[in-house]
């Protein structure tokens, strides 16, 4: 019943659909294990969402030491300064572009832009400095702009 909802969240944090499914599976295991702690007087979806996001963050922490960080910051190229929404981009194309970001950039981008966390909260969750969170967000935005320009202009 909540698979599609959960996948829409985990796809933004994962590098692939397979990794997103793995994160979602872990999240559902946490839900089933901790369902006794759920307050039935409160809505279920926000509780589930929080578990899924925390599981994605835990996955990031668990796998970050095994990933090679891509030091090539392809957004440093000369970019157009115009901001423009391109009509006709599908949800899957947007997710694919977000998945091209490095894990650090992708995680901060999702937590800030999509989930609405503040940089201070993100820094605490990820164990990074507030300045690093801000820097990763700025670089994520530049990289997404470069991806957009490369693929759609």
PDB file of C-alpha atoms in Angstrom:
ATOM      1  CA  UNK A   1       0.000   0.000   0.000  1.00  0.00           C
ATOM      2  CA  UNK A   2       2.871   2.428   0.759  1.00  0.00           C
ATOM      3  CA  UNK A   3       5.471   1.031  -1.643  1.00  0.00           C
ATOM      4  CA  UNK A   4       5.035   3.751  -4.276  1.00  0.00           C
ATOM      5  CA  UNK A   5       5.060   6.469  -1.638  1.00  0.00           C
ATOM      6  CA  UNK A   6       8.223   5.052  -0.078  1.00  0.00           C
ATOM      7  CA  UNK A   7       9.973   4.585  -3.419  1.00  0.00           C
ATOM      8  CA  UNK A   8       9.258   8.192  -4.362  1.00  0.00           C
ATOM      9  CA  UNK A   9      11.268   9.192  -1.284  1.00  0.00           C
ATOM     10  CA  UNK A  10      14.114   6.663  -1.494  1.00  0.00           C
ATOM     11  CA  UNK A  11      14.703   7.221  -5.212  1.00  0.00           C
ATOM     12  CA  UNK A  12      15.797  10.766  -4.416  1.00  0.00           C
ATOM     13  CA  UNK A  13      18.461   9.514  -2.014  1.00  0.00           C
ATOM     14  CA  UNK A  14      19.712   6.483  -3.949  1.00  0.00           C
ATOM     15  CA  UNK A  15      22.002   6.144  -6.940  1.00  0.00           C
ATOM     16  CA  UNK A  16      19.787   3.537  -8.575  1.00  0.00           C
ATOM     17  CA  UNK A  17      16.364   1.961  -8.384  1.00  0.00           C
ATOM     18  CA  UNK A  18      17.937  -1.154  -6.842  1.00  0.00           C
ATOM     19  CA  UNK A  19      19.580   0.868  -4.072  1.00  0.00           C
ATOM     20  CA  UNK A  20      16.293   2.722  -3.477  1.00  0.00           C
ATOM     21  CA  UNK A  21      14.475  -0.610  -3.121  1.00  0.00           C
ATOM     22  CA  UNK A  22      17.128  -1.784  -0.647  1.00  0.00           C
ATOM     23  CA  UNK A  23      16.702   1.383   1.456  1.00  0.00           C
ATOM     24  CA  UNK A  24      12.920   1.043   1.326  1.00  0.00           C
ATOM     25  CA  UNK A  25      13.118  -2.606   2.363  1.00  0.00           C
ATOM     26  CA  UNK A  26      15.237  -1.621   5.370  1.00  0.00           C
ATOM     27  CA  UNK A  27      12.739   1.125   6.219  1.00  0.00           C
ATOM     28  CA  UNK A  28       9.786  -1.267   6.067  1.00  0.00           C
ATOM     29  CA  UNK A  29      11.655  -3.669   8.334  1.00  0.00           C
ATOM     30  CA  UNK A  30      12.060  -0.822  10.845  1.00  0.00           C
ATOM     31  CA  UNK A  31       8.371   0.011  10.520  1.00  0.00           C
ATOM     32  CA  UNK A  32       7.326  -3.592  11.152  1.00  0.00           C
ATOM     33  CA  UNK A  33       9.785  -3.942  14.031  1.00  0.00           C
ATOM     34  CA  UNK A  34       8.657  -0.705  15.682  1.00  0.00           C
ATOM     35  CA  UNK A  35       4.956  -0.681  14.803  1.00  0.00           C
ATOM     36  CA  UNK A  36       4.158  -1.148  18.498  1.00  0.00           C
ATOM     37  CA  UNK A  37       5.625   2.335  19.106  1.00  0.00           C
ATOM     38  CA  UNK A  38       3.306   4.007  16.582  1.00  0.00           C
ATOM     39  CA  UNK A  39       0.712   6.287  18.184  1.00  0.00           C
ATOM     40  CA  UNK A  40      -2.581   5.362  16.495  1.00  0.00           C
ATOM     41  CA  UNK A  41      -3.977   8.795  17.362  1.00  0.00           C
ATOM     42  CA  UNK A  42      -1.523  10.388  14.928  1.00  0.00           C
ATOM     43  CA  UNK A  43      -1.327  10.096  11.128  1.00  0.00           C
ATOM     44  CA  UNK A  44       0.690   7.164   9.805  1.00  0.00           C
ATOM     45  CA  UNK A  45       2.272   8.768   6.713  1.00  0.00           C
ATOM     46  CA  UNK A  46       4.435  11.364   8.526  1.00  0.00           C
ATOM     47  CA  UNK A  47       5.705   8.645  10.879  1.00  0.00           C
ATOM     48  CA  UNK A  48       6.504   6.387   7.921  1.00  0.00           C
ATOM     49  CA  UNK A  49       8.152   9.272   6.021  1.00  0.00           C
ATOM     50  CA  UNK A  50      10.442  10.041   8.952  1.00  0.00           C
ATOM     51  CA  UNK A  51      11.513   6.391   9.199  1.00  0.00           C
ATOM     52  CA  UNK A  52      12.213   6.250   5.457  1.00  0.00           C
ATOM     53  CA  UNK A  53      14.274   9.462   5.526  1.00  0.00           C
ATOM     54  CA  UNK A  54      16.231   8.323   8.582  1.00  0.00           C
ATOM     55  CA  UNK A  55      16.877   4.960   6.930  1.00  0.00           C
ATOM     56  CA  UNK A  56      18.167   6.735   3.806  1.00  0.00           C
ATOM     57  CA  UNK A  57      20.479   8.839   5.980  1.00  0.00           C
ATOM     58  CA  UNK A  58      21.677   5.727   7.812  1.00  0.00           C
ATOM     59  CA  UNK A  59      22.347   4.093   4.439  1.00  0.00           C
ATOM     60  CA  UNK A  60      24.354   7.140   3.377  1.00  0.00           C
ATOM     61  CA  UNK A  61      26.476   6.922   6.537  1.00  0.00           C
ATOM     62  CA  UNK A  62      26.935   3.159   6.205  1.00  0.00           C
ATOM     63  CA  UNK A  63      28.012   3.274   2.564  1.00  0.00           C
ATOM     64  CA  UNK A  64      29.887   6.567   2.355  1.00  0.00           C
ATOM     65  CA  UNK A  65      33.173   5.046   3.504  1.00  0.00           C
ATOM     66  CA  UNK A  66      32.963   2.467   0.699  1.00  0.00           C
ATOM     67  CA  UNK A  67      32.247   4.893  -2.098  1.00  0.00           C
ATOM     68  CA  UNK A  68      34.901   6.746  -3.961  1.00  0.00           C
ATOM     69  CA  UNK A  69      34.118  10.421  -3.849  1.00  0.00           C
ATOM     70  CA  UNK A  70      34.050  11.940  -7.262  1.00  0.00           C
ATOM     71  CA  UNK A  71      36.291  14.963  -6.950  1.00  0.00           C
ATOM     72  CA  UNK A  72      35.465  16.163 -10.414  1.00  0.00           C
ATOM     73  CA  UNK A  73      33.101  19.029  -9.920  1.00  0.00           C
ATOM     74  CA  UNK A  74      31.664  19.306 -13.383  1.00  0.00           C
ATOM     75  CA  UNK A  75      29.624  22.340 -12.390  1.00  0.00           C
ATOM     76  CA  UNK A  76      32.729  24.496 -12.408  1.00  0.00           C
ATOM     77  CA  UNK A  77      32.298  24.861 -16.146  1.00  0.00           C
ATOM     78  CA  UNK A  78      30.861  28.068 -17.462  1.00  0.00           C
ATOM     79  CA  UNK A  79      27.136  27.895 -16.888  1.00  0.00           C
ATOM     80  CA  UNK A  80      24.306  30.033 -18.064  1.00  0.00           C
ATOM     81  CA  UNK A  81      23.023  32.278 -15.299  1.00  0.00           C
ATOM     82  CA  UNK A  82      19.441  32.236 -16.434  1.00  0.00           C
ATOM     83  CA  UNK A  83      17.008  30.299 -14.322  1.00  0.00           C
ATOM     84  CA  UNK A  84      14.446  28.559 -16.402  1.00  0.00           C
ATOM     85  CA  UNK A  85      12.032  25.715 -15.808  1.00  0.00           C
ATOM     86  CA  UNK A  86      12.077  23.364 -18.732  1.00  0.00           C
ATOM     87  CA  UNK A  87       8.620  22.096 -19.647  1.00  0.00           C
ATOM     88  CA  UNK A  88       8.265  18.488 -20.534  1.00  0.00           C
ATOM     89  CA  UNK A  89      10.743  16.986 -18.091  1.00  0.00           C
ATOM     90  CA  UNK A  90       9.260  13.868 -16.560  1.00  0.00           C
ATOM     91  CA  UNK A  91       9.491  12.848 -12.919  1.00  0.00           C
ATOM     92  CA  UNK A  92      11.739   9.923 -13.892  1.00  0.00           C
ATOM     93  CA  UNK A  93      14.121  12.287 -15.719  1.00  0.00           C
ATOM     94  CA  UNK A  94      14.315  14.554 -12.677  1.00  0.00           C
ATOM     95  CA  UNK A  95      15.046  11.582 -10.402  1.00  0.00           C
ATOM     96  CA  UNK A  96      17.692  10.367 -12.846  1.00  0.00           C
ATOM     97  CA  UNK A  97      19.390  13.772 -12.753  1.00  0.00           C
ATOM     98  CA  UNK A  98      19.327  13.887  -8.944  1.00  0.00           C
ATOM     99  CA  UNK A  99      20.804  10.371  -8.857  1.00  0.00           C
ATOM    100  CA  UNK A 100      23.795  11.638 -10.871  1.00  0.00           C
ATOM    101  CA  UNK A 101      24.856  13.853  -7.957  1.00  0.00           C
ATOM    102  CA  UNK A 102      27.491  12.559  -5.566  1.00  0.00           C
ATOM    103  CA  UNK A 103      25.981  10.964  -2.428  1.00  0.00           C
ATOM    104  CA  UNK A 104      26.912  13.959  -0.260  1.00  0.00           C
ATOM    105  CA  UNK A 105      25.410  16.515  -2.634  1.00  0.00           C
ATOM    106  CA  UNK A 106      22.311  14.397  -3.288  1.00  0.00           C
ATOM    107  CA  UNK A 107      21.613  13.852   0.413  1.00  0.00           C
ATOM    108  CA  UNK A 108      21.942  17.518   1.368  1.00  0.00           C
ATOM    109  CA  UNK A 109      19.889  18.574  -1.665  1.00  0.00           C
ATOM    110  CA  UNK A 110      17.051  16.222  -0.731  1.00  0.00           C
ATOM    111  CA  UNK A 111      17.070  17.113   2.944  1.00  0.00           C
ATOM    112  CA  UNK A 112      17.083  20.855   2.284  1.00  0.00           C
ATOM    113  CA  UNK A 113      15.064  21.312  -0.901  1.00  0.00           C
ATOM    114  CA  UNK A 114      12.611  18.430  -0.717  1.00  0.00           C
ATOM    115  CA  UNK A 115      12.256  17.673   2.996  1.00  0.00           C
ATOM    116  CA  UNK A 116      12.627  21.269   4.216  1.00  0.00           C
ATOM    117  CA  UNK A 117      15.283  20.771   6.893  1.00  0.00           C
ATOM    118  CA  UNK A 118      17.512  23.687   7.915  1.00  0.00           C
ATOM    119  CA  UNK A 119      21.276  23.514   7.388  1.00  0.00           C
ATOM    120  CA  UNK A 120      21.840  23.200  11.138  1.00  0.00           C
ATOM    121  CA  UNK A 121      19.538  20.148  11.260  1.00  0.00           C
ATOM    122  CA  UNK A 122      21.187  18.611   8.200  1.00  0.00           C
ATOM    123  CA  UNK A 123      24.638  19.141   9.706  1.00  0.00           C
ATOM    124  CA  UNK A 124      23.567  17.352  12.885  1.00  0.00           C
ATOM    125  CA  UNK A 125      21.971  14.458  10.977  1.00  0.00           C
ATOM    126  CA  UNK A 126      24.953  13.906   8.699  1.00  0.00           C
ATOM    127  CA  UNK A 127      27.720  14.764  11.146  1.00  0.00           C
ATOM    128  CA  UNK A 128      29.070  17.619   9.026  1.00  0.00           C
ATOM    129  CA  UNK A 129      29.592  21.331   9.543  1.00  0.00           C
ATOM    130  CA  UNK A 130      26.800  23.783   8.716  1.00  0.00           C
ATOM    131  CA  UNK A 131      29.110  25.402   6.148  1.00  0.00           C
ATOM    132  CA  UNK A 132      29.639  22.021   4.490  1.00  0.00           C
ATOM    133  CA  UNK A 133      25.883  21.586   4.224  1.00  0.00           C
ATOM    134  CA  UNK A 134      25.537  24.992   2.580  1.00  0.00           C
ATOM    135  CA  UNK A 135      28.451  24.324   0.246  1.00  0.00           C
ATOM    136  CA  UNK A 136      27.102  20.887  -0.749  1.00  0.00           C
ATOM    137  CA  UNK A 137      23.705  22.420  -1.517  1.00  0.00           C
ATOM    138  CA  UNK A 138      25.228  25.137  -3.693  1.00  0.00           C
ATOM    139  CA  UNK A 139      27.354  22.576  -5.561  1.00  0.00           C
ATOM    140  CA  UNK A 140      24.362  20.255  -5.965  1.00  0.00           C
ATOM    141  CA  UNK A 141      22.371  23.071  -7.543  1.00  0.00           C
ATOM    142  CA  UNK A 142      25.233  23.975  -9.902  1.00  0.00           C
ATOM    143  CA  UNK A 143      25.683  20.322 -10.861  1.00  0.00           C
ATOM    144  CA  UNK A 144      21.957  19.912 -11.533  1.00  0.00           C
ATOM    145  CA  UNK A 145      22.014  23.032 -13.669  1.00  0.00           C
ATOM    146  CA  UNK A 146      24.955  21.613 -15.628  1.00  0.00           C
ATOM    147  CA  UNK A 147      23.125  18.315 -16.091  1.00  0.00           C
ATOM    148  CA  UNK A 148      20.032  20.166 -17.293  1.00  0.00           C
ATOM    149  CA  UNK A 149      22.003  22.244 -19.752  1.00  0.00           C
ATOM    150  CA  UNK A 150      23.906  19.224 -21.007  1.00  0.00           C
ATOM    151  CA  UNK A 151      20.813  17.099 -21.565  1.00  0.00           C
ATOM    152  CA  UNK A 152      18.072  19.560 -22.458  1.00  0.00           C
ATOM    153  CA  UNK A 153      19.557  22.652 -24.068  1.00  0.00           C
TER     154      UNK A 153
END
